[in-house]
XYZ file of C-alpha atoms in Angstrom:
67
model
C -1.684 11.236 18.016
C -4.422 8.606 18.385
C -6.975 8.361 16.053
C -10.431 10.057 17.764
C -12.557 9.525 14.785
C -15.232 6.862 15.050
C -13.861 5.135 11.686
C -12.599 1.461 11.393
C -9.065 1.072 9.567
C -10.716 -0.005 6.451
C -12.711 3.297 6.398
C -9.553 5.386 7.102
C -7.332 3.348 4.544
C -10.146 3.650 1.764
C -10.488 7.480 2.478
C -6.508 7.822 2.461
C -6.063 5.924 -0.871
C -8.863 8.299 -2.301
C -7.075 11.415 -1.068
C -3.909 10.172 -2.797
C -5.855 10.032 -6.105
C -6.704 6.235 -6.243
C -9.948 5.246 -7.771
C -12.756 3.203 -6.163
C -11.626 0.211 -8.293
C -7.937 0.743 -7.197
C -9.083 0.916 -3.394
C -11.012 -2.335 -3.987
C -8.024 -4.366 -5.598
C -5.506 -2.934 -3.027
C -7.957 -3.867 0.020
C -8.814 -7.277 -1.711
C -12.597 -6.359 -1.676
C -15.125 -5.658 -4.224
C -15.956 -2.133 -5.410
C -19.519 -2.583 -3.915
C -17.807 -3.226 -0.472
C -15.693 0.016 -0.655
C -18.802 1.958 -1.728
C -20.591 0.838 1.486
C -17.517 1.177 3.716
C -17.404 4.920 2.527
C -21.010 5.467 2.781
C -20.967 4.211 6.476
C -17.992 6.562 6.922
C -19.638 9.436 5.674
C -22.731 9.137 8.083
C -20.215 8.229 11.011
C -18.521 11.616 10.156
C -21.662 13.550 9.461
C -20.398 14.827 6.102
C -22.029 14.483 2.778
C -19.112 14.092 0.676
C -15.544 12.232 0.269
C -14.142 15.608 -0.121
C -15.764 16.878 3.293
C -14.745 13.501 4.973
C -11.175 14.006 3.942
C -11.093 17.481 5.166
C -12.635 16.503 8.459
C -9.923 13.920 8.938
C -7.150 16.219 8.138
C -8.555 18.702 10.486
C -8.795 16.244 13.258
C -5.265 14.782 12.811
C -3.747 18.399 12.936
C -5.468 19.361 16.433
């Protein structure tokens, strides 16, 4: 199933890493970016998804992928 959410690959990957229990610092190292870059990426993802938290974003992605 194709991704119909308005997120870029970095946003999807960052949320996936967080879902798996990684910290922001670990995600930054994995992605080769700064923690600030990951924080901005996630803040943008929350706006794009229309949610207020990382937990809500993960739930929305899971719901979208199950449809």
